[in-house]
PDB file of C-alpha atoms in Angstrom:
ATOM      1  CA  MET A   1     -12.261 101.160 108.746  1.00 38.00           C
ATOM      2  CA  LYS A   2      -8.809 101.400 107.133  1.00 35.00           C
ATOM      3  CA  LYS A   3      -5.754 101.947 109.352  1.00 35.00           C
ATOM      4  CA  VAL A   4      -3.381 104.649 108.069  1.00 35.00           C
ATOM      5  CA  GLU A   5       0.092 105.061 109.562  1.00 35.00           C
ATOM      6  CA  ILE A   6       1.259 108.567 110.456  1.00 36.00           C
ATOM      7  CA  ASN A   7       4.802 107.809 109.256  1.00 37.00           C
ATOM      8  CA  ASN A   8       5.468 109.901 106.106  1.00 36.00           C
ATOM      9  CA  SER A   9       6.792 107.091 103.908  1.00 35.00           C
ATOM     10  CA  ASN A  10       3.812 104.879 104.714  1.00 36.00           C
ATOM     11  CA  HIS A  11       1.437 107.786 104.202  1.00 37.00           C
ATOM     12  CA  LYS A  12       2.844 108.405 100.714  1.00 36.00           C
ATOM     13  CA  LEU A  13       2.481 104.728  99.879  1.00 36.00           C
ATOM     14  CA  GLU A  14      -1.114 104.705 101.192  1.00 37.00           C
ATOM     15  CA  SER A  15      -1.871 107.824  99.106  1.00 36.00           C
ATOM     16  CA  ALA A  16      -0.369 106.196  96.040  1.00 37.00           C
ATOM     17  CA  LYS A  17      -2.562 103.134  96.574  1.00 37.00           C
ATOM     18  CA  HIS A  18      -5.645 105.343  96.476  1.00 38.00           C
ATOM     19  CA  THR A  19      -4.691 106.675  93.047  1.00 37.00           C
ATOM     20  CA  GLY A  20      -3.824 103.234  91.723  1.00 40.00           C
ATOM     21  CA  VAL A  21      -0.185 104.214  91.195  1.00 39.00           C
ATOM     22  CA  THR A  22       2.450 102.718  93.461  1.00 37.00           C
ATOM     23  CA  LYS A  23       5.505 104.602  94.606  1.00 37.00           C
ATOM     24  CA  THR A  24       7.661 102.377  92.376  1.00 35.00           C
ATOM     25  CA  GLU A  25       5.504 103.161  89.334  1.00 39.00           C
ATOM     26  CA  GLU A  26       5.784 106.905  90.004  1.00 39.00           C
ATOM     27  CA  LYS A  27       9.596 106.653  89.916  1.00 38.00           C
ATOM     28  CA  ASN A  28       9.533 104.625  86.675  1.00 41.00           C
ATOM     29  CA  VAL A  29       7.284 107.167  84.953  1.00 43.00           C
ATOM     30  CA  GLU A  30       9.719 109.982  85.770  1.00 44.00           C
ATOM     31  CA  LYS A  31      12.749 108.070  84.440  1.00 46.00           C
ATOM     32  CA  THR A  32      11.202 107.019  81.126  1.00 81.00           C
ATOM     33  CA  GLU A  33      11.054 110.514  79.600  1.00 85.00           C
ATOM     34  CA  ASP A  34      14.283 112.053  78.286  1.00 92.00           C
ATOM     35  CA  CYS A  35      13.880 115.667  77.098  1.00 94.00           C
ATOM     36  CA  LYS A  36      16.010 118.450  75.695  1.00 94.00           C
ATOM     37  CA  ASP A  37      15.269 122.038  74.704  1.00 92.00           C
ATOM     38  CA  VAL A  38      16.096 122.987  71.111  1.00 90.00           C
ATOM     39  CA  LYS A  39      16.434 126.282  69.278  1.00 87.00           C
ATOM     40  CA  VAL A  40      14.832 126.627  65.862  1.00 83.00           C
ATOM     41  CA  GLU A  41      14.725 129.546  63.475  1.00 82.00           C
ATOM     42  CA  MET A  42      12.110 132.075  64.651  1.00 83.00           C
ATOM     43  CA  GLY A  43      11.152 129.932  67.630  1.00 86.00           C
ATOM     44  CA  SER A  44      11.923 127.343  70.257  1.00 91.00           C
ATOM     45  CA  GLY A  45      11.100 123.741  70.954  1.00 95.00           C
ATOM     46  CA  ARG A  46      11.377 120.705  73.156  1.00 95.00           C
ATOM     47  CA  GLU A  47      12.060 117.122  72.084  1.00 96.00           C
ATOM     48  CA  CYS A  48      11.402 114.138  74.338  1.00 96.00           C
ATOM     49  CA  THR A  49      11.927 110.424  73.918  1.00 97.00           C
ATOM     50  CA  ILE A  50       9.477 108.437  76.022  1.00 96.00           C
ATOM     51  CA  GLN A  51      10.110 104.748  76.710  1.00 96.00           C
ATOM     52  CA  ASN A  52       7.540 101.930  76.834  1.00 94.00           C
ATOM     53  CA  THR A  53       4.495 103.858  75.645  1.00 95.00           C
ATOM     54  CA  ASN A  54       2.341 104.449  72.592  1.00 95.00           C
ATOM     55  CA  LEU A  55       1.059 107.396  70.574  1.00 96.00           C
ATOM     56  CA  ASN A  56      -2.337 107.471  72.305  1.00 96.00           C
ATOM     57  CA  LYS A  57      -0.896 107.612  75.829  1.00 96.00           C
ATOM     58  CA  VAL A  58       1.502 110.413  74.934  1.00 97.00           C
ATOM     59  CA  TYR A  59      -1.298 112.347  73.202  1.00 97.00           C
ATOM     60  CA  GLU A  60      -3.609 111.929  76.222  1.00 97.00           C
ATOM     61  CA  ASN A  61      -0.847 113.163  78.547  1.00 96.00           C
ATOM     62  CA  ILE A  62      -0.286 116.273  76.422  1.00 97.00           C
ATOM     63  CA  ILE A  63      -3.937 117.160  76.942  1.00 97.00           C
ATOM     64  CA  LYS A  64      -4.113 116.100  80.611  1.00 96.00           C
ATOM     65  CA  ASN A  65      -0.890 117.907  81.584  1.00 95.00           C
ATOM     66  CA  LYS A  66      -1.599 120.933  79.339  1.00 95.00           C
ATOM     67  CA  GLU A  67       1.827 120.596  77.705  1.00 95.00           C
ATOM     68  CA  VAL A  68       0.761 123.084  75.026  1.00 94.00           C
ATOM     69  CA  GLU A  69      -1.486 126.106  75.412  1.00 91.00           C
ATOM     70  CA  GLU A  70      -5.025 125.571  74.161  1.00 93.00           C
ATOM     71  CA  SER A  71      -4.681 121.768  74.294  1.00 94.00           C
ATOM     72  CA  ASP A  72      -8.274 121.898  75.594  1.00 94.00           C
ATOM     73  CA  TYR A  73      -9.244 122.252  71.930  1.00 96.00           C
ATOM     74  CA  PHE A  74      -7.509 119.022  70.892  1.00 98.00           C
ATOM     75  CA  LEU A  75      -9.769 116.178  69.834  1.00 97.00           C
ATOM     76  CA  SER A  76     -10.219 113.717  72.706  1.00 96.00           C
ATOM     77  CA  ASN A  77      -8.597 110.957  70.601  1.00 96.00           C
ATOM     78  CA  ILE A  78      -6.162 110.921  67.706  1.00 97.00           C
ATOM     79  CA  PRO A  79      -8.232 110.838  64.512  1.00 97.00           C
ATOM     80  CA  SER A  80      -7.783 107.873  62.165  1.00 96.00           C
ATOM     81  CA  GLU A  81      -7.273 110.132  59.124  1.00 97.00           C
ATOM     82  CA  ASN A  82      -6.112 113.678  58.345  1.00 98.00           C
ATOM     83  CA  LYS A  83      -8.448 116.230  59.843  1.00 98.00           C
ATOM     84  CA  SER A  84      -8.720 119.986  60.357  1.00 98.00           C
ATOM     85  CA  VAL A  85     -10.657 121.449  63.278  1.00 97.00           C
ATOM     86  CA  GLU A  86     -11.773 125.094  63.215  1.00 97.00           C
ATOM     87  CA  VAL A  87     -11.406 126.734  66.647  1.00 97.00           C
ATOM     88  CA  ASN A  88     -11.364 130.542  66.282  1.00 97.00           C
ATOM     89  CA  LYS A  89     -10.931 131.151  70.035  1.00 95.00           C
ATOM     90  CA  ASN A  90      -8.124 132.752  72.088  1.00 92.00           C
ATOM     91  CA  GLY A  91      -6.172 133.569  68.915  1.00 94.00           C
ATOM     92  CA  LEU A  92      -6.174 129.901  67.826  1.00 96.00           C
ATOM     93  CA  ILE A  93      -7.583 129.661  64.301  1.00 97.00           C
ATOM     94  CA  SER A  94      -7.440 125.911  63.669  1.00 98.00           C
ATOM     95  CA  ILE A  95      -5.802 122.613  64.549  1.00 98.00           C
ATOM     96  CA  ASP A  96      -4.658 120.382  61.691  1.00 98.00           C
ATOM     97  CA  TYR A  97      -3.967 116.675  62.211  1.00 98.00           C
ATOM     98  CA  GLU A  98      -1.765 114.842  59.707  1.00 98.00           C
ATOM     99  CA  ILE A  99      -1.879 111.091  60.299  1.00 97.00           C
ATOM    100  CA  SER A 100       0.480 108.427  58.948  1.00 96.00           C
ATOM    101  CA  LYS A 101       1.285 104.881  60.062  1.00 93.00           C
ATOM    102  CA  ASN A 102       3.538 105.601  63.061  1.00 96.00           C
ATOM    103  CA  LYS A 103       3.372 109.385  63.181  1.00 98.00           C
ATOM    104  CA  VAL A 104       0.945 112.134  64.159  1.00 98.00           C
ATOM    105  CA  ALA A 105       1.702 115.748  63.212  1.00 98.00           C
ATOM    106  CA  ILE A 106      -0.492 118.406  64.818  1.00 98.00           C
ATOM    107  CA  SER A 107      -0.308 122.032  63.678  1.00 98.00           C
ATOM    108  CA  MET A 108      -1.942 124.649  65.870  1.00 98.00           C
ATOM    109  CA  ASN A 109      -2.442 127.709  63.678  1.00 97.00           C
ATOM    110  CA  TYR A 110      -2.518 130.996  65.624  1.00 96.00           C
ATOM    111  CA  GLU A 111      -2.991 134.562  64.443  1.00 93.00           C
ATOM    112  CA  GLY A 112       0.639 135.264  65.447  1.00 90.00           C
ATOM    113  CA  GLY A 113       2.385 131.991  64.737  1.00 94.00           C
ATOM    114  CA  ILE A 114       2.178 128.233  64.830  1.00 96.00           C
ATOM    115  CA  THR A 115       2.786 125.459  67.341  1.00 96.00           C
ATOM    116  CA  GLU A 116       3.716 122.062  65.933  1.00 97.00           C
ATOM    117  CA  VAL A 117       3.361 118.871  67.947  1.00 98.00           C
ATOM    118  CA  THR A 118       4.825 115.717  66.395  1.00 98.00           C
ATOM    119  CA  LEU A 119       4.504 112.245  67.881  1.00 98.00           C
ATOM    120  CA  GLU A 120       6.472 109.461  66.232  1.00 98.00           C
ATOM    121  CA  LYS A 121       6.419 105.799  67.272  1.00 97.00           C
ATOM    122  CA  ILE A 122       9.884 104.206  67.030  1.00 95.00           C
ATOM    123  CA  ASN A 123       9.885 100.583  68.287  1.00 92.00           C
ATOM    124  CA  ASN A 124       8.710 100.774  71.917  1.00 91.00           C
ATOM    125  CA  THR A 125       9.390 104.511  72.282  1.00 96.00           C
ATOM    126  CA  VAL A 126       7.625 107.672  71.186  1.00 97.00           C
ATOM    127  CA  LYS A 127       9.514 110.795  70.143  1.00 97.00           C
ATOM    128  CA  LYS A 128       7.491 113.859  71.139  1.00 97.00           C
ATOM    129  CA  SER A 129       8.471 117.187  69.594  1.00 97.00           C
ATOM    130  CA  ILE A 130       6.795 120.499  70.399  1.00 97.00           C
ATOM    131  CA  TYR A 131       7.918 123.584  68.469  1.00 96.00           C
ATOM    132  CA  HIS A 132       6.659 127.159  68.764  1.00 94.00           C
ATOM    133  CA  TYR A 133       7.205 129.470  65.776  1.00 92.00           C
ATOM    134  CA  ALA A 134       6.487 133.176  65.473  1.00 88.00           C
ATOM    135  CA  ASP A 135       5.037 134.532  62.247  1.00 78.00           C
TER     136      ASP A 135
END
């Protein structure tokens, strides 16, 4: 049987061990993402620079953390070539993937606008941009 301390700081550390993430790792994850909100014509957006990661990890986190509405309809992995996926649910018509060497551009085409997600690998960082445009 495993002994668990009642002390809060030890309890948090024990909990972190169960998830495989240490308290130190949790702090590092928070500090590695630098974001800012941006205004664009007919819409809004958010740009983030994420340190020490890759395109696949950032893409997986967008889905896992539901950083965009309807991300449930994203492909489970980034496709290796350009691809269009018909959805036709919840006002989302289709999702278009445009793939290049160090960049993934995803366009979510809605009946009333478009959401663009761009992931760009720059050295050991990924620039993540999410823009929402009205029609």
